[in-house]
Coordinates of C-alpha atoms in Angstrom, one line a residue:
M176 CA 57.3 -58.3 13.6
L177 CA 54.7 -55.9 12.8
A178 CA 56.6 -55.0 9.2
G179 CA 53.8 -52.5 7.7
R180 CA 51.7 -52.0 10.4
L181 CA 52.3 -48.7 11.8
S182 CA 51.4 -44.9 11.0
L183 CA 53.4 -41.7 11.5
V184 CA 51.3 -41.2 13.8
A185 CA 52.3 -44.7 15.9
T186 CA 54.0 -44.3 19.1
L187 CA 56.5 -47.1 20.7
Y188 CA 57.0 -46.9 24.1
R189 CA 59.9 -49.2 24.5
N190 CA 62.3 -50.8 27.5
G191 CA 59.5 -51.5 30.4
R192 CA 57.8 -53.9 32.5
I193 CA 54.4 -53.1 30.8
Y194 CA 51.0 -55.0 33.5
S195 CA 50.2 -57.1 31.0
S196 CA 49.3 -60.7 30.4
G197 CA 49.0 -61.5 26.9
S198 CA 52.5 -61.6 26.2
P199 CA 55.6 -63.2 28.8
D200 CA 57.6 -60.3 30.5
P201 CA 57.1 -57.4 27.7
S202 CA 59.6 -54.3 27.5
A203 CA 57.4 -52.8 24.9
M204 CA 53.6 -51.2 24.3
V205 CA 53.2 -49.3 20.3
V206 CA 50.1 -47.4 20.2
D207 CA 48.5 -46.1 16.8
D208 CA 46.2 -42.8 16.4
G209 CA 44.9 -43.9 20.4
I210 CA 44.3 -47.5 20.4
I211 CA 46.9 -50.3 21.4
T212 CA 48.1 -52.1 18.3
W213 CA 51.5 -54.8 19.3
I214 CA 52.8 -55.8 23.4
G215 CA 56.1 -58.3 23.5
Q216 CA 59.2 -57.5 23.7
E217 CA 60.5 -55.1 22.1
D218 CA 62.8 -57.6 19.9
G219 CA 60.1 -58.6 17.9
I220 CA 59.3 -55.0 16.9
G221 CA 61.3 -54.5 13.8
Q222 CA 62.4 -50.6 12.6
H223 CA 59.9 -48.6 11.9
A224 CA 60.8 -45.0 10.6
G225 CA 58.7 -42.0 11.4
V226 CA 57.5 -43.8 14.6
E227 CA 58.5 -41.9 17.9
E228 CA 59.8 -44.1 20.5
V229 CA 60.0 -42.6 24.1
D230 CA 62.3 -44.4 26.5
L231 CA 60.9 -45.2 29.8
A232 CA 63.8 -45.8 31.5
D233 CA 62.8 -49.5 33.4
A234 CA 59.5 -48.1 34.3
F235 CA 56.1 -49.6 35.0
V236 CA 53.5 -49.4 32.8
T237 CA 49.8 -50.5 34.1
P238 CA 46.1 -49.6 33.0
A239 CA 46.0 -45.9 34.5
F240 CA 43.3 -45.4 37.7
V241 CA 39.6 -45.1 37.5
D242 CA 38.2 -42.7 40.5
A243 CA 35.2 -44.2 40.9
H244 CA 33.4 -41.4 43.4
V245 CA 34.6 -37.5 43.5
H246 CA 33.2 -34.0 43.8
A247 CA 35.8 -32.1 41.3
T248 CA 34.8 -28.6 43.1
G249 CA 35.5 -29.3 46.5
T250 CA 38.5 -31.4 46.1
G251 CA 40.0 -28.1 44.5
I252 CA 39.1 -26.2 47.3
A253 CA 41.1 -28.9 49.0
L254 CA 43.8 -28.0 47.3
A255 CA 43.9 -24.2 46.5
G256 CA 41.5 -23.0 49.6
L257 CA 41.8 -22.8 53.3
E258 CA 41.9 -27.3 54.5
L259 CA 42.1 -27.6 57.8
G260 CA 43.3 -31.3 58.3
E261 CA 46.4 -31.0 59.2
A262 CA 45.2 -28.8 62.4
R263 CA 46.1 -30.8 65.3
S264 CA 43.9 -28.5 68.0
L265 CA 40.8 -26.2 67.3
A266 CA 43.5 -23.3 68.6
E267 CA 45.9 -24.1 65.4
A268 CA 42.4 -24.4 63.2
L269 CA 41.2 -21.2 64.2
E270 CA 45.1 -19.4 63.5
L271 CA 45.0 -20.6 60.0
L272 CA 41.5 -19.7 59.3
D273 CA 43.0 -15.8 60.3
R274 CA 45.9 -16.0 58.2
A275 CA 43.6 -17.1 55.3
A276 CA 41.1 -14.4 56.3
R277 CA 44.3 -11.2 56.1
A278 CA 45.1 -12.7 53.0
S279 CA 41.9 -12.6 51.4
R280 CA 41.1 -8.9 52.2
G281 CA 37.6 -9.4 52.9
R282 CA 36.8 -12.5 49.5
P283 CA 34.9 -15.5 51.2
I284 CA 36.5 -17.9 52.5
L285 CA 35.7 -21.7 51.2
G286 CA 37.5 -25.1 53.0
G287 CA 37.5 -28.3 55.0
G288 CA 39.0 -31.4 56.6
W289 CA 38.6 -30.4 60.3
D290 CA 37.8 -33.3 62.2
E291 CA 37.2 -32.8 66.3
T292 CA 37.3 -36.0 67.2
R293 CA 41.6 -35.8 66.4
W294 CA 41.4 -32.6 68.7
P295 CA 41.7 -31.7 72.1
E296 CA 38.6 -29.6 73.0
Q297 CA 36.9 -32.6 71.2
R298 CA 34.0 -30.1 69.4
P299 CA 34.4 -28.1 66.5
P300 CA 34.5 -24.1 66.6
T301 CA 31.0 -22.3 67.0
A302 CA 30.1 -19.2 64.0
A303 CA 31.2 -16.9 66.9
E304 CA 34.6 -18.0 66.6
L305 CA 34.4 -18.6 63.6
D306 CA 33.8 -14.3 63.0
R307 CA 36.9 -13.3 65.6
A308 CA 39.0 -15.4 63.3
S309 CA 38.1 -14.0 59.8
Y310 CA 36.9 -10.5 61.1
G311 CA 33.4 -11.3 60.2
G312 CA 34.2 -12.3 56.4
S313 CA 31.4 -15.4 54.9
V314 CA 33.0 -18.5 56.0
Y315 CA 32.4 -22.0 55.1
L316 CA 34.2 -24.7 56.7
A317 CA 33.2 -28.4 55.9
R318 CA 33.7 -31.1 58.4
V319 CA 35.7 -34.1 56.6
D320 CA 33.0 -36.1 55.8
A321 CA 31.5 -33.2 53.8
H322 CA 28.1 -34.8 55.6
S323 CA 28.6 -31.0 57.8
A324 CA 29.7 -28.1 58.6
V325 CA 30.4 -24.5 60.5
V326 CA 29.8 -21.2 59.3
S327 CA 29.3 -17.7 59.6
S328 CA 27.3 -16.0 60.9
S329 CA 27.3 -14.2 57.7
L330 CA 27.1 -16.4 55.8
A331 CA 24.0 -18.3 57.6
A332 CA 22.3 -14.3 57.2
V333 CA 21.5 -15.1 53.5
V334 CA 19.8 -18.4 53.7
P335 CA 16.3 -17.9 54.4
G336 CA 15.3 -19.8 56.9
L337 CA 18.0 -21.8 58.2
A338 CA 17.5 -21.5 61.6
A339 CA 15.1 -23.8 61.4
M340 CA 16.3 -26.2 59.3
P341 CA 16.3 -30.2 60.3
G342 CA 19.7 -30.1 61.0
N343 CA 20.6 -26.7 62.6
R344 CA 22.8 -27.7 65.7
G345 CA 23.4 -23.6 66.4
Q346 CA 26.2 -22.3 66.6
G347 CA 27.2 -22.6 62.9
W348 CA 27.3 -26.1 63.4
V349 CA 25.2 -27.7 60.3
T350 CA 24.0 -31.4 58.9
G351 CA 21.0 -32.4 56.7
A352 CA 18.6 -30.2 55.6
A353 CA 20.2 -27.3 56.6
H354 CA 24.2 -28.0 55.6
D355 CA 22.8 -28.8 51.7
A356 CA 21.4 -25.6 52.1
V357 CA 24.5 -23.0 53.4
R358 CA 26.6 -25.3 51.3
T359 CA 24.8 -24.5 48.0
A360 CA 25.0 -20.8 48.9
A361 CA 28.2 -21.4 49.7
L362 CA 29.5 -22.5 46.4
G363 CA 26.8 -20.5 44.6
A364 CA 29.1 -17.4 45.6
L365 CA 31.3 -18.6 43.1
T366 CA 32.0 -16.4 39.7
P367 CA 32.1 -19.0 36.6
G368 CA 35.4 -18.8 36.2
Q369 CA 36.7 -19.9 39.7
T370 CA 34.8 -22.5 39.2
R371 CA 36.2 -23.5 36.5
D372 CA 40.0 -22.8 37.6
L373 CA 39.2 -25.2 41.0
Q374 CA 37.3 -28.5 38.3
L375 CA 40.6 -27.6 36.6
I376 CA 42.6 -27.9 39.9
A377 CA 40.9 -30.9 40.4
L378 CA 42.2 -32.8 37.0
Q379 CA 44.7 -31.7 37.0
A380 CA 45.9 -33.4 40.2
S381 CA 43.8 -37.0 39.6
A382 CA 45.9 -36.9 36.5
A383 CA 49.4 -37.0 38.2
Q384 CA 48.5 -39.6 40.6
G385 CA 47.8 -41.7 37.7
I386 CA 44.5 -41.2 37.3
A387 CA 42.9 -41.3 33.5
C388 CA 38.6 -41.1 34.7
V389 CA 37.1 -40.0 37.2
H390 CA 33.2 -39.7 38.5
E391 CA 31.9 -37.1 39.3
M392 CA 29.1 -37.4 41.7
A393 CA 26.6 -34.4 41.3
G394 CA 22.9 -33.2 42.6
P395 CA 21.0 -30.5 43.5
A396 CA 22.4 -30.9 47.1
I397 CA 26.2 -31.6 46.2
S398 CA 27.1 -29.0 43.3
S399 CA 24.7 -27.7 40.4
E400 CA 23.6 -28.0 36.4
A401 CA 26.5 -25.8 35.8
D402 CA 28.9 -26.9 37.6
L403 CA 28.8 -30.4 35.9
L404 CA 28.2 -28.5 32.3
G405 CA 31.1 -26.1 32.9
L406 CA 33.2 -30.0 34.4
F407 CA 32.3 -31.9 30.9
E408 CA 32.9 -28.7 29.2
L409 CA 36.4 -29.3 30.8
A410 CA 36.9 -32.3 29.9
R411 CA 36.4 -31.9 26.2
T412 CA 38.6 -29.2 25.6
E413 CA 41.9 -29.9 28.1
A414 CA 44.2 -32.4 28.3
V415 CA 42.7 -33.8 31.4
P416 CA 40.7 -37.3 32.8
E417 CA 37.5 -38.3 31.7
V418 CA 34.8 -37.4 33.4
I419 CA 31.6 -39.2 34.3
G420 CA 28.8 -37.8 35.5
Y421 CA 26.0 -39.1 38.3
W422 CA 23.4 -36.7 39.0
G423 CA 22.5 -37.7 42.5
E424 CA 18.6 -36.7 42.3
L425 CA 15.4 -38.9 43.6
H426 CA 13.4 -39.1 40.5
G427 CA 16.0 -36.5 38.6
I428 CA 15.7 -38.5 35.6
E429 CA 15.3 -36.2 33.2
T430 CA 17.7 -33.8 34.6
A431 CA 20.3 -36.5 34.1
R432 CA 19.7 -37.3 30.9
R433 CA 19.5 -34.0 29.7
L434 CA 22.7 -32.7 31.7
G435 CA 24.0 -36.0 30.1
A436 CA 24.9 -38.0 33.1
V437 CA 24.6 -41.3 33.5
G438 CA 22.9 -41.9 35.7
A439 CA 20.9 -40.6 38.3
A440 CA 23.2 -41.8 40.9
G441 CA 25.7 -41.0 42.9
D442 CA 25.2 -38.7 46.1
L443 CA 21.2 -39.5 46.2
F444 CA 22.2 -39.3 50.2
C445 CA 19.6 -42.1 51.6
D446 CA 21.3 -40.9 55.0
G447 CA 24.1 -39.3 55.9
S448 CA 28.5 -39.5 57.7
L449 CA 29.0 -40.9 60.8
G450 CA 31.2 -38.5 61.9
S451 CA 28.7 -36.3 61.3
H452 CA 25.9 -38.8 63.5
T453 CA 23.9 -38.2 60.0
A454 CA 24.8 -42.0 59.3
A455 CA 21.1 -44.5 59.7
L456 CA 21.8 -47.1 61.5
H457 CA 19.0 -50.2 63.5
H458 CA 20.9 -49.7 66.6
P459 CA 22.2 -45.9 68.3
Y460 CA 25.2 -44.6 67.9
A461 CA 27.3 -46.2 71.2
D462 CA 28.7 -41.8 72.0
E463 CA 25.3 -41.0 71.1
P464 CA 22.5 -43.3 72.5
D465 CA 19.7 -42.0 71.8
H466 CA 20.0 -41.1 68.4
S467 CA 20.3 -43.6 65.1
G468 CA 20.9 -41.2 62.4
A469 CA 17.7 -40.8 59.8
L470 CA 16.8 -42.2 56.6
R471 CA 15.5 -39.4 53.8
F472 CA 13.4 -40.9 51.4
E473 CA 10.0 -43.5 52.3
T474 CA 11.1 -47.0 50.2
T475 CA 8.7 -46.8 47.9
E476 CA 10.0 -43.7 46.5
L477 CA 13.3 -45.5 46.3
A478 CA 11.4 -48.2 43.8
E479 CA 10.0 -45.1 42.1
H480 CA 13.3 -44.0 41.6
I481 CA 14.8 -47.7 39.6
R482 CA 12.0 -48.2 37.9
A483 CA 12.3 -44.7 36.2
C484 CA 16.3 -45.0 35.6
I485 CA 15.9 -48.4 34.3
D486 CA 12.8 -47.9 32.2
A487 CA 15.4 -44.1 31.1
G488 CA 18.5 -47.0 30.5
L489 CA 19.9 -44.8 32.9
Q490 CA 22.6 -46.2 36.4
A491 CA 20.4 -46.1 39.2
G492 CA 22.1 -45.6 42.6
F493 CA 22.3 -44.2 46.1
H494 CA 24.7 -42.7 48.6
A495 CA 24.9 -45.6 51.7
I496 CA 27.0 -46.1 54.6
G497 CA 25.0 -47.3 57.6
D498 CA 22.9 -50.3 57.9
A499 CA 19.4 -49.1 57.9
A500 CA 20.0 -47.5 54.2
I501 CA 21.6 -49.8 53.0
D502 CA 18.6 -52.3 53.6
Q503 CA 15.9 -50.2 52.8
I504 CA 17.4 -49.9 49.5
L505 CA 17.5 -53.6 48.9
D506 CA 13.9 -53.9 50.5
A507 CA 13.2 -50.6 47.8
L508 CA 15.3 -53.4 45.2
D509 CA 13.0 -56.3 46.4
L510 CA 9.9 -54.6 45.4
V511 CA 11.0 -53.1 41.8
S512 CA 12.6 -57.1 41.3
A513 CA 9.4 -58.6 41.9
A514 CA 8.0 -56.7 39.6
L515 CA 10.4 -56.9 36.8
G516 CA 10.8 -60.4 37.2
R517 CA 14.6 -60.1 37.5
P518 CA 16.5 -58.6 39.8
A519 CA 16.8 -55.0 39.3
G520 CA 20.4 -54.1 40.7
A521 CA 22.1 -55.8 38.0
G522 CA 24.3 -52.4 36.6
Q523 CA 23.6 -49.8 39.8
R524 CA 26.1 -48.7 41.9
L525 CA 26.0 -48.8 45.5
E526 CA 28.0 -45.7 46.7
H527 CA 29.7 -46.7 50.5
A528 CA 27.8 -49.6 51.7
E529 CA 29.9 -49.3 54.6
L530 CA 28.1 -50.9 57.1
V531 CA 27.2 -54.0 55.2
S532 CA 24.5 -56.5 57.5
D533 CA 24.6 -59.1 54.8
P534 CA 26.5 -59.4 51.7
A535 CA 25.0 -63.1 50.2
R536 CA 22.1 -60.7 49.7
L537 CA 23.6 -57.1 49.1
A538 CA 25.9 -59.9 45.4
A539 CA 21.6 -61.2 45.3
S540 CA 20.4 -57.7 43.7
G541 CA 23.2 -57.2 41.4
L542 CA 24.7 -53.9 42.6
L543 CA 27.9 -52.6 43.1
A544 CA 29.5 -51.3 45.5
S545 CA 31.4 -48.2 44.8
M546 CA 33.4 -48.2 47.7
Q547 CA 36.7 -46.0 49.5
P548 CA 39.0 -47.9 51.2
A549 CA 40.6 -44.9 52.7
F550 CA 38.2 -44.4 55.3
D551 CA 39.0 -48.1 56.6
A552 CA 42.7 -46.4 56.0
A553 CA 41.5 -43.0 58.2
W554 CA 38.8 -44.2 60.9
G555 CA 38.3 -47.2 61.5
G556 CA 41.2 -49.6 63.8
P557 CA 39.9 -50.0 67.7
G558 CA 41.3 -45.9 68.4
G559 CA 39.3 -45.0 65.1
M560 CA 36.6 -42.7 65.0
Y561 CA 34.4 -45.6 63.8
A562 CA 35.3 -47.1 66.6
D563 CA 34.9 -44.4 68.4
R564 CA 30.7 -44.3 67.0
L565 CA 29.8 -48.1 66.9
G566 CA 31.9 -49.5 69.5
A567 CA 35.0 -51.5 68.6
E568 CA 32.9 -54.8 67.8
R569 CA 30.5 -52.9 65.0
A570 CA 33.4 -50.8 63.9
A571 CA 35.1 -54.4 63.0
G572 CA 32.2 -55.3 60.6
M573 CA 33.1 -52.4 58.7
N574 CA 34.1 -52.6 54.9
R575 CA 34.5 -56.1 54.7
F576 CA 35.7 -56.2 51.7
A577 CA 36.7 -59.4 51.9
E578 CA 33.2 -61.0 52.4
L579 CA 31.7 -58.5 50.4
A580 CA 34.0 -59.7 47.3
A581 CA 33.1 -63.6 48.8
A582 CA 29.8 -63.6 48.2
G583 CA 29.9 -62.0 44.7
V584 CA 29.4 -58.3 45.2
P585 CA 31.2 -56.3 42.3
L586 CA 33.8 -53.8 43.9
A587 CA 34.9 -50.7 42.3
F588 CA 36.8 -48.0 44.1
G589 CA 37.7 -44.5 44.6
S590 CA 38.5 -41.8 46.8
D591 CA 35.6 -39.3 47.5
S592 CA 37.4 -36.5 47.7
P593 CA 38.0 -34.2 49.2
V594 CA 36.7 -36.2 51.7
T595 CA 40.3 -38.8 51.3
P596 CA 43.0 -37.7 49.2
L597 CA 43.9 -38.5 45.9
D598 CA 45.7 -41.5 45.8
P599 CA 45.4 -44.6 44.1
W600 CA 47.9 -47.0 45.4
G601 CA 47.0 -45.9 48.7
A602 CA 43.3 -46.8 48.5
V603 CA 44.8 -50.5 46.8
R604 CA 47.5 -50.8 49.9
A605 CA 44.2 -49.7 52.6
A606 CA 42.0 -52.4 51.0
A607 CA 45.2 -55.3 51.3
Y608 CA 46.0 -54.0 54.2
P609 CA 42.8 -53.4 56.4
H610 CA 42.7 -52.6 60.1
E611 CA 40.7 -56.1 60.4
P612 CA 42.6 -58.6 58.8
G613 CA 39.6 -60.6 58.2
A614 CA 38.3 -57.3 55.6
A615 CA 41.9 -58.0 53.5
I616 CA 41.4 -58.6 49.9
S617 CA 44.8 -59.5 47.1
V618 CA 46.5 -56.5 46.2
R619 CA 45.7 -58.2 42.4
A620 CA 41.8 -57.5 43.2
A621 CA 42.2 -54.5 45.1
F622 CA 44.3 -53.3 41.9
A623 CA 41.8 -54.9 39.3
A624 CA 38.7 -52.5 41.4
H625 CA 40.7 -49.4 41.0
T626 CA 40.8 -50.1 37.3
R627 CA 38.8 -52.8 35.4
A628 CA 36.1 -52.0 37.8
G629 CA 35.9 -48.8 37.9
W630 CA 35.6 -48.4 33.9
R631 CA 32.4 -51.4 33.7
A632 CA 31.0 -49.3 36.6
G633 CA 30.5 -46.2 34.9
R634 CA 29.9 -48.2 31.4
R635 CA 32.6 -48.4 30.2
D636 CA 33.6 -52.3 29.2
N637 CA 36.4 -51.9 26.5
E638 CA 38.5 -50.3 28.9
G639 CA 40.6 -50.9 31.6
V640 CA 43.5 -54.4 31.0
L641 CA 46.7 -53.1 28.3
A642 CA 46.2 -55.9 25.3
P643 CA 46.3 -55.8 21.4
G644 CA 42.8 -53.3 19.7
L645 CA 42.0 -51.8 23.0
P646 CA 42.1 -48.8 24.1
A647 CA 45.7 -46.8 25.0
T648 CA 44.7 -45.4 28.5
F649 CA 47.7 -46.3 31.0
A650 CA 50.1 -44.3 33.7
V651 CA 53.7 -45.5 34.0
W652 CA 55.3 -45.0 37.0
R653 CA 58.9 -45.7 39.1
A654 CA 59.4 -47.2 42.3
G655 CA 58.6 -45.3 45.3
G656 CA 60.5 -43.5 46.9
L657 CA 63.1 -42.7 44.1
G658 CA 64.7 -39.7 42.2
I659 CA 64.0 -39.3 38.2
D660 CA 68.3 -39.5 37.6
A661 CA 67.9 -43.6 39.6
P662 CA 66.8 -45.4 35.4
D663 CA 69.1 -47.7 36.2
E664 CA 68.1 -48.8 40.2
R665 CA 64.3 -49.0 39.4
V666 CA 63.8 -52.2 38.2
A667 CA 65.8 -53.3 40.8
R668 CA 63.5 -51.5 43.7
W669 CA 60.0 -53.6 42.0
S670 CA 59.2 -56.2 44.7
T671 CA 55.7 -58.2 43.9
D672 CA 53.6 -58.5 47.1
P673 CA 53.8 -62.2 47.0
R674 CA 49.5 -62.0 47.5
A675 CA 49.1 -60.5 44.4
N676 CA 50.4 -64.0 42.4
I677 CA 51.2 -62.0 38.8
P678 CA 54.5 -60.7 38.0
G679 CA 55.3 -56.9 37.7
L680 CA 52.7 -55.7 40.7
P681 CA 54.8 -53.3 42.8
D682 CA 54.8 -54.2 46.9
V683 CA 52.5 -51.9 48.8
S684 CA 52.8 -53.2 52.2
P685 CA 53.1 -50.7 55.1
G686 CA 55.5 -48.8 55.4
T687 CA 56.6 -49.3 52.2
P688 CA 57.4 -46.5 49.9
L689 CA 54.4 -46.3 46.8
P690 CA 55.3 -45.9 43.1
T691 CA 55.4 -42.4 41.6
C692 CA 53.6 -41.5 37.9
M693 CA 55.5 -40.7 35.7
R694 CA 53.4 -40.2 33.2
T695 CA 49.5 -41.1 32.3
V696 CA 48.1 -41.5 29.1
L697 CA 44.1 -41.1 28.2
R698 CA 43.9 -43.1 24.3
G699 CA 46.6 -42.5 23.5
R700 CA 47.2 -38.6 24.6
T701 CA 49.7 -37.2 27.6
I702 CA 47.2 -35.9 29.9
Y703 CA 50.7 -35.7 32.8
D704 CA 54.1 -35.9 32.2
I705 CA 56.1 -35.1 34.9
A706 CA 58.9 -33.7 33.1
A707 CA 56.7 -30.9 32.7
D708 CA 55.2 -30.6 35.9

């Protein structure tokens, strides 16, 4: 019994199922001033006058998710701007642009999500086609991987020296440095109010997915200082997920500290993406045999950056997808480790880590791998884009979650939204049921990688578990496919995945409806409630 322990601000969540190993089959939880004070069977709580009660109606309560890799403004653009991910052809994409242009009344159009590998035309739009469809307007349309884009002639005209920049492929298609320049120009045209609105849309959408914390991957090549500062301010003043920020700039240690970022890390691009043929590979692309991508920095530069971050008490970290880029980072870490006399990667991050040639070497480095299982779901498998780019055999070696975990590489999961959607249960499914069965990890391990490991990746060590004395950060779920007004059916519809080996985790096998978020709570404060949605 807890007689005398509860304050008038305490809340009793009762009549549910609580995912906690501290009590057998708990059905209730008490939250007092943002802290969990008790978990157990509700008949053990007793009566306490003035305590608010929340009837969970047999819903399921878990630690809230953490998305360890997002781009909030880009996500807002994807949700509120021109989204081409569902376009079935180039012609359909241009028709959608035409409609957006007529509705925009001359305002710039930002959007993305297109993937030419899924279109019968097998090519992106040209600047001339964008010009016609937008009636001469300013258009920026990012490819689905956000590492290349197509832009209209009017937008290209405002970027000095664009024609001679590396990565300008002509006809409005830009990658590499050219893409960085046009993206900066496109985002720079947004007013502070527009940027705030887009960020709010993204954070609210995150909370609606049971996400209570996001890791924002900012940097001079992908957003701006003002963008990150505005996002921090939004998180301080609105009921939205916590924002852990990163600033991805080589040698940008002082900027990261001034902005309040936890690391000069994140999307510090050592290479690009497979979809845009800019990921750095040891062997050429299967569909471009004369090309293997390119590294962006010298190994000694990376080593200097890592050492400076460690000396400053900040996280170091890099974006690396191809095996050549990953191995270069490990080479740089070896240089720093030799100087320090210990593994320099401990507490540092590697974003994406899709094509790892030596899991044991990565584990020995101490690096945490921040990965996106939805990448495999979207582009893996024999007929997927990865197989087109690398060939089926090399593609099968990507996103080997089981091998990395078995080697001892810490894993944290995210979406890289807007590259893939904010969908944490979908990511758990993708890691537990990947295209290559041998790459699978258990549902329990995947869930932990998307919850507690995300907090740890952001240097928050006391979050991500539901237990007395810890912050009350959790999500409330109903079983997938059920209506809100069917509480008597919810518990019967939950089923435990046998690989999870712990009662309470839902079945996320392919074809099974995924859970729906009813409420998200961050340290006792409700940031999403389906009843108010």
